[in-house]
Amino acid sequence: MDYKSAFRTALEQIRSEGRYRVFADLKRHRGEFPRATWTQADGTQSDVVVWCSNDYLGQGQNPIVLDAMHTAIEEAGAGSGGTRNISGTTAYHVELERELADLHGKESALLFTSGYVSNEASLSTLYKILPGLIIFSDELNHNSMISGIRAGKREQRRVFRHNDLAHLEELLAAAPADAPKVIAFESVYSMDGDIADMKGTVALARKYGAMTYLDEVHAVGMYGPRGAGVAERDGMMSEIDIIEGTLGKAFGVMGGYIAADAMIVDAIRSYADGFIFTTSLPPSLAAGAVASIRYLKEHDEVRVAHQERAAALKARLARAGLPVMPSVSHIVPVLVGDPVHCKMISDILLSDYGIYVQPINYPTVPRGTERLRFTPSPAHTDEMMDSLAEALEKLWVHCNIARVGGQAA
Ligand code: PMP
C-alpha cells in the first residue's frame, strides 16, 4: 500500500471540489468582540470583524463568566483529574447539572464534554436501553445525531424529510406498533435557520407512543424568557422527553448536556460510553457555564437585542438584493450556490474588507446550496452591517452571481 499517495489523493479530492480549508490566524482581544486581529502568513496584521461566531451573544467575553472561571481555577486548579466515574466529578460539575435541570424544568441533567458527544453518546445508548428501538430522524439533523443514530442496525433507523410531518407520520404508521420509538429532531436548524414544528411532532409522538429527543444547541440561551430554548418559548418543555444542548455557543464556554426525567438521565449515565470513558470538563468551564446560564436566565434584554440585530441584518442584506435564505431565527444564511465562489467570496472579504466569514460547503450543506452563514450578535453595529452589505454587493457583481430582482452583473 502506498500510504502517502492515498493521503495525497484524499486531499486533492477535497481541493478539486474547492472545499479545502485553511485556518485563519485570528487573535481576539478581551472585551472587543466581534473585532479581532488577523495575522497573515507573511506576518502582516489587520483588523477584522468576525461574522460567523457561534458565541452568539458574546458571552465568551462577559466579565461575569470570566471571573467565575478565574475563581474556579484559583480554587480547584486546571483539569478535572479523571473521568466522571473515577475522580472527575467535582462540586462544580454537580452544580452545573442542577442548574441545567432547573433551566429546562427537568428532574435531572447530564454533562458531556461537548454537544457533539452528548448527541452521539445519548442517541447510541438509547439502543442499549430500549431493545428493538427505532429512531426517526429528521434528514437535516446534525452530524452528531446521525453518528449516534448510526449505532443502530439499518432496520432500526428511519429518516424523514426535513420538517415534513406527513412523511414522519407515514414512517411511524408503517413501523411495528409495539416497537419502542424515538423521534430525534432539532429546534433551530443551524444552516437554514428554520424552526421545527414542535407541537406537531409531539402530537405525532403521543399518537404513536414515541419518545422525543430534541437538539436545542442553536436555541439555548437565545429563546424563551429564561433562555431555555424554543421549547421554553413555545411552552413545550414538559412535553419533550430528552432536551439536548451545548454550553459552547450562546453560553460562550464549552460542553454539552441532556436534560430529562431522573430515570432517563440515570440510565444514560450508566450506559453511555461517551460519558463513562472520557475525562470530564475542567471545573473552571463548569463554573463559567453556571455563571453564563444564570446571567442569561435574568437578562432577557440580551435576547431582545440579539433578535433585533438579526432582523436588522436580514433587512439590510435583502435591501442590497442579496439572496438571504428564509430564516425565521437569528441565523442569516446567504445563498451562493457553488463551493468555488463561496470560498472566493470568503477569501476576498477577509483580505480586502476585513470581514471574517467562513464558507459553508458540502457535507455541512447539500451540494449546490453552498452559502455564507452570518451570525450577528448584540455587539454588531449598524456600521458593521453597512460595510458587510456594501462588500457583498460588490463581490456579487465581481463573481457574476445572480442577485434577487434580476440584478445580475
Ligand atoms: N448539534 C448541532 C445542531 C450543532 O450544530 C452542533 C455544533 N455545530 C452540535 C450539536 C455539537 O455541539 P458542540 O459544538 O457543543 O460539540
Coordinates of C-alpha atoms and ligand atoms in Angstrom, one line a residue:
M1 CA 0.0 0.0 0.0
D2 CA 1.3 3.4 -1.0
Y3 CA 0.1 5.3 2.1
K4 CA 1.5 8.7 1.1
S5 CA -0.3 8.7 -2.2
A6 CA -3.6 7.7 -0.6
F7 CA -3.4 10.7 1.8
R8 CA -2.4 13.0 -1.1
T9 CA -5.3 11.7 -3.3
A10 CA -7.7 12.3 -0.4
L11 CA -6.6 15.9 0.0
E12 CA -6.5 16.5 -3.8
Q13 CA -10.1 15.4 -4.0
I14 CA -11.2 18.0 -1.4
R15 CA -9.1 20.7 -3.2
S16 CA -10.5 19.9 -6.6
E17 CA -14.0 20.4 -5.2
G18 CA -13.0 23.8 -3.7
R19 CA -13.6 22.6 -0.2
Y20 CA -10.0 22.6 1.2
R21 CA -9.9 24.7 4.3
V22 CA -7.1 27.0 5.5
F23 CA -7.4 28.2 9.1
A24 CA -7.1 32.0 9.5
D25 CA -4.8 33.1 12.4
L26 CA -7.2 35.3 14.4
K27 CA -6.3 36.9 17.7
R28 CA -9.1 38.0 19.9
H29 CA -8.9 40.8 22.5
R30 CA -10.8 40.8 25.7
G31 CA -13.9 43.0 25.6
E32 CA -13.5 43.7 21.8
F33 CA -15.8 41.1 20.4
P34 CA -16.7 40.9 17.5
R35 CA -13.4 42.6 16.4
A36 CA -10.2 40.6 16.1
T37 CA -6.8 40.8 14.6
W38 CA -5.8 38.6 11.6
T39 CA -2.2 37.7 11.1
Q40 CA -1.3 36.6 7.5
A41 CA 1.4 34.1 6.6
D42 CA 3.9 36.9 6.0
G43 CA 3.2 38.4 9.4
T44 CA 1.1 41.3 8.2
Q45 CA -1.7 42.1 10.7
S46 CA -5.1 43.7 10.1
D47 CA -8.3 44.3 12.0
V48 CA -11.3 42.2 11.1
V49 CA -14.9 41.9 12.2
V50 CA -16.0 38.3 12.9
W51 CA -19.3 37.5 11.3
C52 CA -19.6 33.7 11.9
S53 CA -19.1 33.1 15.6
N54 CA -21.4 30.8 17.4
D55 CA -20.7 32.7 20.6
Y56 CA -24.0 34.3 19.5
L57 CA -24.4 36.6 22.5
G58 CA -20.7 37.4 23.2
Q59 CA -20.9 35.5 26.5
G60 CA -17.4 34.3 26.0
Q61 CA -16.3 37.8 26.8
N62 CA -18.8 38.5 29.7
P63 CA -16.7 39.6 32.7
I64 CA -19.1 37.6 35.0
V65 CA -18.3 34.4 33.1
L66 CA -14.6 35.1 33.0
D67 CA -14.4 36.0 36.7
A68 CA -16.2 32.7 37.6
M69 CA -13.7 30.8 35.6
H70 CA -10.7 32.6 37.1
T71 CA -12.0 32.0 40.6
A72 CA -12.6 28.3 39.9
I73 CA -9.0 27.9 38.6
E74 CA -7.7 29.5 41.8
E75 CA -9.9 27.2 43.9
A76 CA -9.7 23.9 42.0
G77 CA -6.8 24.0 39.6
A78 CA -6.7 23.3 35.9
G79 CA -8.0 19.9 34.9
S80 CA -10.7 17.7 36.4
G81 CA -8.3 14.8 37.0
G82 CA -10.3 12.0 35.6
T83 CA -13.5 10.5 34.2
R84 CA -16.7 11.4 36.0
N85 CA -16.9 7.9 37.5
I86 CA -13.4 7.8 38.9
S87 CA -12.2 11.2 40.1
G88 CA -13.5 13.8 37.7
T89 CA -16.8 14.7 39.4
T90 CA -16.4 17.9 41.4
A91 CA -18.9 20.2 43.2
Y92 CA -18.7 22.4 40.0
H93 CA -20.0 19.6 37.8
V94 CA -22.8 18.7 40.2
E95 CA -23.8 22.4 40.5
L96 CA -23.9 22.8 36.7
E97 CA -26.0 19.7 36.2
R98 CA -28.5 21.1 38.8
E99 CA -28.5 24.4 37.0
L100 CA -29.2 22.8 33.7
A101 CA -32.0 20.6 35.1
D102 CA -33.6 23.8 36.5
L103 CA -33.1 25.7 33.3
H104 CA -35.1 23.1 31.4
G105 CA -37.6 22.3 34.1
K106 CA -36.4 18.7 34.2
E107 CA -35.6 16.4 37.2
S108 CA -32.0 15.8 36.1
A109 CA -29.3 16.8 33.6
L110 CA -26.1 15.1 32.5
L111 CA -23.0 16.9 31.3
F112 CA -20.8 15.7 28.4
T113 CA -17.5 17.2 27.0
S114 CA -19.3 18.7 24.0
G115 CA -22.6 19.0 22.3
Y116 CA -21.3 16.5 19.7
V117 CA -20.5 13.9 22.4
S118 CA -23.8 14.4 24.1
N119 CA -25.8 13.6 20.9
E120 CA -23.5 10.8 19.8
A121 CA -23.4 9.2 23.2
S122 CA -27.0 9.6 24.2
L123 CA -28.6 8.5 21.0
S124 CA -26.4 5.5 20.5
T125 CA -27.1 4.5 24.1
L126 CA -30.8 4.5 23.7
Y127 CA -30.5 1.4 21.6
K128 CA -28.9 -0.4 24.5
I129 CA -31.7 0.6 26.9
L130 CA -34.6 0.1 24.5
P131 CA -34.3 -3.2 22.7
G132 CA -35.7 -3.1 19.2
L133 CA -35.8 0.7 19.3
I134 CA -36.5 2.5 16.0
I135 CA -35.2 6.1 15.8
F136 CA -37.0 8.5 13.4
S137 CA -34.5 11.2 12.4
D138 CA -35.1 14.5 10.5
E139 CA -32.9 14.4 7.4
L140 CA -31.2 17.7 8.3
N141 CA -30.2 16.5 11.8
H142 CA -26.7 17.4 12.8
N143 CA -23.8 15.0 12.1
S144 CA -23.5 14.3 15.9
M145 CA -27.1 13.0 16.0
I146 CA -26.6 11.0 12.8
S147 CA -23.4 9.5 14.2
G148 CA -25.3 8.3 17.3
I149 CA -28.3 7.0 15.4
R150 CA -26.0 5.0 13.0
A151 CA -25.1 2.9 16.0
G152 CA -28.4 1.1 15.4
K153 CA -28.9 -1.6 12.8
R154 CA -30.2 -0.4 9.4
E155 CA -33.8 -1.6 10.2
Q156 CA -33.7 0.5 13.4
R157 CA -33.4 3.8 11.6
R158 CA -35.8 5.9 9.6
V159 CA -35.1 9.3 8.1
F160 CA -38.0 11.6 7.4
R161 CA -37.9 14.6 5.0
H162 CA -36.9 17.8 6.7
N163 CA -39.8 19.2 8.8
D164 CA -42.2 17.0 6.9
L165 CA -44.7 15.7 9.5
A166 CA -46.8 13.9 6.9
H167 CA -43.7 11.9 6.0
L168 CA -42.9 11.3 9.6
E169 CA -46.4 10.0 10.3
E170 CA -46.2 7.7 7.3
L171 CA -43.0 6.2 8.7
L172 CA -44.4 5.9 12.2
A173 CA -47.5 4.3 11.0
A174 CA -45.6 1.7 8.9
A175 CA -43.3 0.7 11.9
P176 CA -44.4 -2.2 14.2
A177 CA -46.9 -0.8 16.7
D178 CA -45.1 -2.4 19.7
A179 CA -41.6 -1.3 18.8
P180 CA -40.1 1.4 21.1
K181 CA -39.7 4.6 19.1
V182 CA -37.8 7.9 19.4
I183 CA -38.2 10.9 17.2
A184 CA -34.9 12.9 17.0
F185 CA -35.1 16.4 15.7
E186 CA -33.7 20.0 16.3
S187 CA -35.4 23.2 17.2
V188 CA -33.4 25.8 15.3
Y189 CA -31.7 24.2 12.2
S190 CA -28.2 25.6 12.2
M191 CA -27.6 26.1 8.5
D192 CA -31.0 27.2 7.3
G193 CA -32.2 29.0 10.4
D194 CA -35.7 27.4 10.2
I195 CA -37.5 26.0 13.3
A196 CA -39.2 22.6 13.7
D197 CA -42.9 22.2 14.2
M198 CA -42.6 21.1 17.8
K199 CA -46.2 20.9 18.6
G200 CA -47.0 18.8 15.5
T201 CA -44.0 16.5 16.3
V202 CA -45.0 16.0 19.9
A203 CA -48.6 15.3 18.8
L204 CA -47.4 12.5 16.5
A205 CA -45.1 11.2 19.2
R206 CA -48.2 10.9 21.5
K207 CA -50.3 9.2 18.8
Y208 CA -47.7 6.6 18.0
G209 CA -46.2 6.1 21.5
A210 CA -42.8 7.5 20.7
M211 CA -40.4 9.4 22.9
T212 CA -39.0 12.8 21.7
Y213 CA -35.3 13.8 21.6
L214 CA -34.8 17.5 20.8
D215 CA -31.4 19.2 20.0
E216 CA -31.7 22.8 21.1
V217 CA -28.0 23.6 20.5
H218 CA -28.8 26.6 18.4
A219 CA -31.5 27.9 20.7
V220 CA -30.4 27.5 24.3
G221 CA -29.5 30.9 25.8
M222 CA -31.3 32.7 23.0
Y223 CA -35.0 31.7 23.1
G224 CA -37.6 31.6 25.9
P225 CA -37.9 34.0 28.8
R226 CA -35.0 32.4 30.7
G227 CA -33.0 31.2 27.7
A228 CA -34.0 27.6 27.9
G229 CA -34.7 27.4 24.1
V230 CA -37.6 27.2 21.7
A231 CA -39.4 24.5 23.8
E232 CA -39.5 27.0 26.6
R233 CA -40.6 29.9 24.3
D234 CA -43.4 27.7 22.9
G235 CA -44.5 26.2 26.3
M236 CA -43.4 22.7 25.2
M237 CA -40.5 21.9 27.6
S238 CA -42.5 19.4 29.7
E239 CA -43.7 17.7 26.5
I240 CA -40.2 16.8 25.3
D241 CA -38.7 13.7 26.8
I242 CA -35.0 14.5 26.3
I243 CA -33.6 18.0 25.6
E244 CA -30.0 18.3 24.4
G245 CA -28.0 21.4 24.4
T246 CA -24.5 22.9 24.2
L247 CA -22.5 25.3 26.5
G248 CA -20.3 26.2 23.6
K249 CA -22.5 28.5 21.6
A250 CA -24.8 31.1 23.3
F251 CA -23.4 30.3 26.7
G252 CA -19.9 31.1 25.4
V253 CA -18.0 28.3 27.1
M254 CA -17.8 24.6 26.1
G255 CA -19.6 21.3 26.9
G256 CA -22.8 19.6 26.1
Y257 CA -25.7 18.1 28.0
I258 CA -29.0 16.4 28.1
A259 CA -31.9 17.2 30.5
A260 CA -34.7 14.7 31.2
D261 CA -36.5 12.7 33.9
A262 CA -34.1 11.4 36.5
M263 CA -34.6 7.8 35.5
I264 CA -33.7 8.5 31.8
V265 CA -30.6 10.5 32.8
D266 CA -29.5 7.9 35.3
A267 CA -29.8 5.1 32.7
I268 CA -27.9 7.1 30.0
R269 CA -25.3 8.0 32.7
S270 CA -24.8 4.3 33.5
Y271 CA -24.5 3.0 29.9
A272 CA -23.1 5.8 27.6
D273 CA -19.5 5.1 26.6
G274 CA -19.0 8.7 25.6
F275 CA -19.8 9.7 29.2
I276 CA -18.1 6.9 31.1
F277 CA -14.8 6.6 29.3
T278 CA -13.5 10.2 28.9
T279 CA -12.0 12.8 31.2
S280 CA -14.6 15.3 32.4
L281 CA -14.6 19.0 31.7
P282 CA -12.3 21.2 33.8
P283 CA -14.0 22.7 36.9
S284 CA -13.4 26.2 35.5
L285 CA -15.5 25.5 32.4
A286 CA -18.3 24.2 34.6
A287 CA -18.1 27.4 36.8
G288 CA -18.1 29.6 33.7
A289 CA -21.1 27.8 32.3
V290 CA -23.1 28.2 35.6
A291 CA -22.4 31.9 35.6
S292 CA -23.4 32.3 32.0
I293 CA -26.6 30.3 32.3
R294 CA -27.6 32.3 35.4
Y295 CA -26.8 35.6 33.7
L296 CA -28.8 34.8 30.6
K297 CA -31.7 33.5 32.8
E298 CA -32.1 37.0 34.2
H299 CA -31.1 39.1 31.1
D300 CA -33.9 38.7 28.6
E301 CA -32.9 42.1 27.1
V302 CA -29.8 40.4 25.6
R303 CA -32.1 38.1 23.7
V304 CA -34.3 41.0 22.6
A305 CA -31.2 42.9 21.3
H306 CA -29.9 39.8 19.5
Q307 CA -33.2 39.3 17.7
E308 CA -33.3 42.9 16.7
R309 CA -29.8 42.7 15.3
A310 CA -30.6 39.6 13.3
A311 CA -33.7 41.3 11.9
A312 CA -31.7 44.4 11.0
L313 CA -29.1 42.3 9.2
K314 CA -31.6 40.4 7.2
A315 CA -33.3 43.6 6.2
R316 CA -30.0 45.3 5.3
L317 CA -28.8 42.4 3.1
A318 CA -32.2 42.0 1.4
R319 CA -32.2 45.7 0.6
A320 CA -28.9 45.1 -1.2
G321 CA -30.6 42.5 -3.3
L322 CA -28.7 39.6 -1.8
P323 CA -30.3 36.1 -1.7
V324 CA -31.0 35.9 2.1
M325 CA -32.5 32.5 2.7
P326 CA -35.8 32.5 4.5
S327 CA -34.6 32.0 8.1
V328 CA -37.1 32.6 11.0
S329 CA -34.3 32.6 13.6
H330 CA -31.1 34.6 14.4
I331 CA -29.2 32.7 11.7
V332 CA -28.7 34.7 8.5
P333 CA -27.7 32.4 5.5
V334 CA -27.0 33.9 2.1
L335 CA -27.1 31.5 -0.8
V336 CA -24.1 31.4 -3.1
G337 CA -24.8 28.0 -4.8
D338 CA -21.3 26.7 -5.5
P339 CA -18.2 26.0 -3.4
V340 CA -15.6 27.8 -5.6
H341 CA -17.5 31.2 -5.5
C342 CA -18.3 30.6 -1.8
K343 CA -14.7 30.2 -0.9
M344 CA -13.6 33.0 -3.2
I345 CA -16.0 35.5 -1.7
S346 CA -15.0 34.5 1.8
D347 CA -11.3 34.9 0.9
I348 CA -11.8 38.3 -0.6
L349 CA -14.0 39.5 2.2
L350 CA -11.1 38.7 4.6
S351 CA -8.2 40.0 2.6
D352 CA -9.8 43.2 1.1
Y353 CA -12.6 44.1 3.5
G354 CA -11.6 42.9 7.0
I355 CA -14.7 40.7 7.2
Y356 CA -14.3 37.2 8.5
V357 CA -16.9 34.6 7.5
Q358 CA -16.2 31.0 6.6
P359 CA -17.8 29.4 3.5
I360 CA -20.3 26.7 4.3
N361 CA -19.9 23.8 1.9
Y362 CA -20.8 20.2 1.4
P363 CA -21.1 18.0 3.5
T364 CA -22.3 20.6 6.0
V365 CA -25.0 21.6 3.5
P366 CA -26.1 19.8 0.3
R367 CA -24.1 20.5 -2.9
G368 CA -25.4 23.4 -4.9
T369 CA -26.6 25.2 -1.7
E370 CA -23.2 26.4 -0.6
R371 CA -23.7 29.6 1.4
L372 CA -22.3 32.2 3.7
R373 CA -23.8 32.0 7.2
F374 CA -23.8 35.2 9.2
T375 CA -24.4 35.2 12.9
P376 CA -25.0 38.8 14.1
S377 CA -24.6 39.3 17.9
P378 CA -25.9 42.2 20.0
A379 CA -22.4 43.7 19.5
H380 CA -22.6 44.0 15.7
T381 CA -23.3 47.6 14.9
D382 CA -25.2 49.3 12.0
E383 CA -21.9 50.5 10.6
M384 CA -20.6 46.9 10.5
M385 CA -23.7 45.8 8.7
D386 CA -23.4 48.6 6.2
S387 CA -19.8 47.6 5.5
L388 CA -20.8 44.0 5.1
A389 CA -23.7 44.7 2.8
E390 CA -21.6 47.0 0.6
A391 CA -18.8 44.5 0.3
L392 CA -21.1 41.7 -0.6
E393 CA -22.9 43.8 -3.2
K394 CA -19.5 44.4 -4.9
L395 CA -18.5 40.8 -4.7
W396 CA -21.7 39.5 -6.1
V397 CA -21.1 41.7 -9.1
H398 CA -17.4 40.7 -9.3
C399 CA -18.3 37.0 -9.2
N400 CA -21.3 37.5 -11.6
I401 CA -23.8 35.8 -9.3
A402 CA -27.5 36.5 -9.8
R403 CA -29.0 38.9 -7.3
V404 CA -32.6 39.0 -6.2
G405 CA -34.7 41.0 -8.6
G406 CA -32.7 40.1 -11.7
Q407 CA -29.8 42.4 -10.8
A408 CA -27.1 40.0 -12.0
A409 CA -23.9 41.6 -13.3
Ligands
PMP1 N1 -26.0 19.9 17.4 C1 -26.0 20.8 16.4 C2 -27.3 21.1 15.7 C3 -24.8 21.6 16.1 O1 -24.9 22.5 15.1 C4 -23.6 21.3 16.8 C5 -22.3 22.0 16.5 N2 -22.2 22.8 15.5 C6 -23.6 20.3 17.8 C7 -24.8 19.6 18.0 C8 -22.4 20.0 18.5 O2 -22.2 20.9 19.6 P1 -20.8 21.2 20.1 O3 -20.2 22.3 19.2 O4 -21.0 21.7 21.5 O5 -20.0 20.0 20.1

